[in-house]
Each structure stands twice: as C-alpha cells, then as structure tokens.
Amino acid sequence: MNDDVNLLDEKNLNSQALSDSLIQEEIILSSPDDSSSGEISELSKKGYSYLKDNRLSDAISAFSQILVLEENNNYALVGLGDSERKQGHYKAAIEYYSRCLACHPGNNYALFGMADCYKALNQYHKAIEIWEQYLVHDDRNITVLTRVADAYRKIRDFKKSKQLYLQVLDMEENNAYALIGLGHLHYDFKEYKDALYYWTRMLDSNPQNVDIRVLTSIGNCHRKLKTFDKGLIYFEKALQMDSRNFYALFGMADCYRGLNQQFRSVEYWNRILEMDPNNKVILTRTGDAYRNTGDYKTATEYYNRAMDIDFDIYAALGLALICKGEGKYEEAIERLTRLIRNDEKNYRLYIDVADCYLKLNRKQDAIQTLQSYQKFGLRSQAITEMLDKLENDKPLF
C-alpha cells in the first residue's frame, strides 16, 4: 500500500525537475552572449519559454535551429534532452545529455536530466552514479540528496538511504521529501513504528494541507501493527476527503476485519466492488467476510464470482471451508486435498484437512495428513503442536 505516497513523491520531484530547467532558463537570460550570435541567444530564450509552457514541438524546433548554427551548443542539447524527457522518451533524452557532457563535462543540468532519465528507467545504480558526480561539487543540494536517497531506497540500501534523508533533515527540519522517503524506507523494511513516526511527523508539520496519501499510509502502518482501531481514524479522515479512495476503503474494511467486525467490513468491500466489480481479490475478501458471519449462501456467490474470473486459491479455500462449516467433511477434504497438490507447503491446508478427519472420528488419517507435511522437510509450529497433541492424546483446545 505504500505506493500511493510514492505518487506524491514522484509528482513533487517532477516539479523540481521542471524548476531545474527554469533555473537554467534564468541563467541563459542573464548570461552574456560571448560565444555566438544574438540569434542563438534569442532562440535559447524562445526554446526555454516554450519548454516552460509545455509547447514541446516548438521548443524542439528552436533548439534544433541552434544546433544548425552551433553543433554542440550546451543549452540546445540540454533543452532537447529536457523536451524528450518530458515526453517520456528517456533513451532519446539520454543521447542528448550525453552529447552535451561529451563537449561540456560537468554540466549540472545535463547530469540532472540524465540521472532522472535513468531513475525513470529503473536503472537506479546509474542514476546514483551520476547524482554523486554532482554532489562532489555541491554536497548540500537538497534536491539531489533526496533523489540519491530515493534511489538507494529503491535498491534496498537501507543504511545509505537513511543517512542521506537524515542529512536533508539536518538542513531542513521538516523537508517533505525526506520525511516521506524515510516513511517508505522503514515501511519497506517492515519497521512500521518508525515509518509511522516519520509519516505522522509529515502530517503534523502541515496539518492545514493534508495529503490523502499520507493519511492512508499512516493507516496502513496501524494495520501492520494491528492497532486497527487507530488505523480507522486515519482511513475515515481520508474518506472525508475522497469517499471513493480505494486505499481508504480497503483500509477501513481490513481494519474492521482485524477487529473481527465482519459485518462492518462487508460495507467497505462492497463499496470497492461498486467501482471495480471484477476485482478478484476484493470478491474473495468479501466472501471471507460473509463466511465469517455465517452467511454461507452469500459467501458462496462471491467466491464463485471470483472463480469465474480466474482460479483463485483463496476463493477455492473459502468454498472448502464453507463445506466444512456445513458439516460436509468428505467434500471439504476432497477440495482441500486438491488445493494441497497446487500448494504443498501451505500448512494451513493440512490443519484443515486433519480437522475434518477428526470431525469424522478418523484420528489416524488426521495424524498421517500432518506427518505428510513434515516429509517435505518443512517445519510449522502449528503442525508440530497439533501432531504432538494427537499422538499423545492431549486435548486440542
């Protein structure tokens, strides 16, 4: 669920990338024309003005005209790179930035643009290498530091990523990109309390301008920590901002499931299905909720709708458990045994099969089922405990 905040992160970083081009435009406008004619200077101004207004074809035309007059003009090459990058043509953009750097080594704007392209192409190691070239000359550039920290996070280098995010916070106490990044970093490494700390700090730093993705991410931390009642608070706030937000609806449903209030979770699962009726995962979750309330008929309808889309092991398991709940133990065993053939390492299936055998007073079959799991060399505390109780005639509950 953490990707929703990533959208906030990417959006703002793209704005920063655009501002980089605008900064370059200011440099062009203020720099004396000491290497070429006034025509090149005028075309540069037009090109960056077009780029600013997102008139990319006009910008490309202006920058291309400059290259006719001066083959390796750095402003034109970077401008063409920026134009291609804004269209998502990252490989073409990299070619222009590379041409610029070949003739003008260390050009910061070419380095920025090329690194952003490699990042967009998920080539994070290359992006890091380029950004670190820039940091050699300016190690206090917050924009670059957060980019490098993000890239290290993507390649799961926890130590370097956190170090750079914290370096940014030392310079700017409540920098949004660093706080969001630290939240993602700790969440990705399952350190949910720390993720909660940074995302809550982000929320507290700007309570008047709350971003819904921060609210849902805080809610997701509470889901992971199983503090479901606290998670509900943030998902409810998110729904007040957008009553159709998928993450908020999912969070509400899952928190009520965690609180064993299945009758409440059904409402939110169904609200998602109103928007996305063929969502197999949500159909199965809804089936689970109805099954846990004892409404087997409705649960079966949802499981079958999921199975009509494509085979789903959880929907198939749900149907088997309904058979078990209705006392159809032989049918449940048959269904569960078929599932085991496709998922031999799922210990829960063996426990349910064994339980069905016990309901049929077939204790030895239950024992053999549990032992068959251990033959794979796998270990499960639940399997071991149940087997020990059966073999030693201990009460199961």
Coordinates of N, CA, C and O in Angstrom, one line a residue, residues 291 300 303 313-339 349 352-353 356:
R291 N -18.6 -15.3 5.0 CA -18.4 -16.7 5.6 C -18.2 -16.6 7.1 O -18.8 -17.4 7.8
T300 N -20.7 -17.9 -0.8 CA -20.5 -18.8 -2.0 C -20.7 -18.0 -3.3 O -19.9 -18.2 -4.2
Y303 N -17.5 -16.0 -3.8 CA -16.3 -16.9 -4.2 C -16.5 -17.4 -5.6 O -15.5 -17.4 -6.4
I313 N -6.9 -19.4 -5.4 CA -6.7 -20.4 -4.3 C -7.5 -20.0 -3.0 O -8.0 -20.8 -2.3
Y314 N -7.6 -18.6 -2.8 CA -8.3 -18.2 -1.6 C -9.8 -18.4 -1.7 O -10.5 -18.7 -0.7
A315 N -10.3 -18.1 -2.9 CA -11.7 -18.4 -3.1 C -12.0 -19.9 -3.0 O -13.0 -20.3 -2.4
A316 N -11.1 -20.7 -3.6 CA -11.3 -22.1 -3.5 C -11.2 -22.6 -2.1 O -12.0 -23.5 -1.7
L317 N -10.3 -22.0 -1.3 CA -10.2 -22.4 0.1 C -11.5 -22.0 0.8 O -12.0 -22.7 1.7
G318 N -12.0 -20.8 0.5 CA -13.2 -20.4 1.1 C -14.4 -21.3 0.9 O -15.2 -21.6 1.8
L319 N -14.5 -21.8 -0.3 CA -15.6 -22.8 -0.7 C -15.4 -24.1 0.1 O -16.4 -24.7 0.5
A320 N -14.1 -24.5 0.3 CA -13.9 -25.7 1.0 C -14.2 -25.5 2.5 O -14.8 -26.4 3.1
L321 N -13.9 -24.3 3.0 CA -14.2 -24.1 4.4 C -15.7 -23.9 4.7 O -16.2 -24.2 5.8
I322 N -16.5 -23.5 3.6 CA -17.9 -23.5 3.8 C -18.5 -24.9 3.9 O -19.3 -25.2 4.7
C323 N -17.9 -25.8 3.0 CA -18.3 -27.2 3.1 C -18.0 -27.7 4.6 O -18.8 -28.4 5.2
K324 N -16.9 -27.4 5.1 CA -16.5 -27.8 6.4 C -17.5 -27.2 7.5 O -18.0 -27.9 8.4
G325 N -17.8 -26.0 7.3 CA -18.7 -25.3 8.2 C -20.1 -25.9 8.2 O -20.9 -25.8 9.2
E326 N -20.5 -26.4 7.0 CA -21.8 -27.0 6.8 C -21.8 -28.5 7.2 O -22.9 -29.2 7.1
G327 N -20.7 -29.0 7.7 CA -20.6 -30.4 8.1 C -20.4 -31.4 6.9 O -20.5 -32.6 7.1
K328 N -20.1 -30.8 5.7 CA -19.8 -31.7 4.6 C -18.3 -32.0 4.6 O -17.5 -31.5 3.7
Y329 N -17.9 -32.8 5.5 CA -16.4 -33.0 5.8 C -15.8 -33.8 4.6 O -14.6 -33.5 4.3
E330 N -16.4 -34.8 4.0 CA -15.8 -35.5 3.0 C -15.6 -34.6 1.8 O -14.5 -34.7 1.1
E331 N -16.5 -33.8 1.4 CA -16.4 -32.8 0.3 C -15.3 -31.8 0.6 O -14.5 -31.5 -0.2
A332 N -15.2 -31.4 1.9 CA -14.2 -30.4 2.3 C -12.8 -31.0 2.1 O -11.9 -30.4 1.6
I333 N -12.7 -32.3 2.6 CA -11.4 -33.0 2.4 C -11.0 -33.1 1.0 O -9.8 -32.8 0.6
E334 N -11.9 -33.4 0.1 CA -11.6 -33.6 -1.3 C -11.1 -32.2 -1.9 O -10.2 -32.2 -2.6
R335 N -11.8 -31.2 -1.5 CA -11.5 -29.8 -2.1 C -10.1 -29.4 -1.5 O -9.3 -28.9 -2.3
L336 N -9.9 -29.6 -0.2 CA -8.6 -29.2 0.4 C -7.5 -30.0 -0.1 O -6.4 -29.5 -0.3
T337 N -7.7 -31.3 -0.4 CA -6.6 -32.1 -0.9 C -6.2 -31.7 -2.3 O -5.0 -31.7 -2.6
R338 N -7.2 -31.3 -3.1 CA -6.8 -30.7 -4.4 C -6.0 -29.5 -4.3 O -5.0 -29.3 -5.1
L339 N -6.3 -28.6 -3.3 CA -5.5 -27.4 -3.1 C -4.1 -27.7 -2.7 O -3.1 -27.0 -3.1
L349 N -3.6 -25.6 5.1 CA -4.4 -26.6 4.4 C -4.4 -28.0 5.1 O -5.4 -28.7 5.2
D352 N -6.5 -27.9 8.2 CA -8.0 -28.0 8.0 C -8.4 -29.4 7.6 O -9.4 -29.9 8.0
V353 N -7.5 -30.1 6.8 CA -7.8 -31.5 6.4 C -7.8 -32.4 7.6 O -8.7 -33.2 7.8
C356 N -10.9 -31.9 9.6 CA -12.1 -32.6 9.0 C -12.0 -34.1 9.4 O -13.1 -34.7 9.7

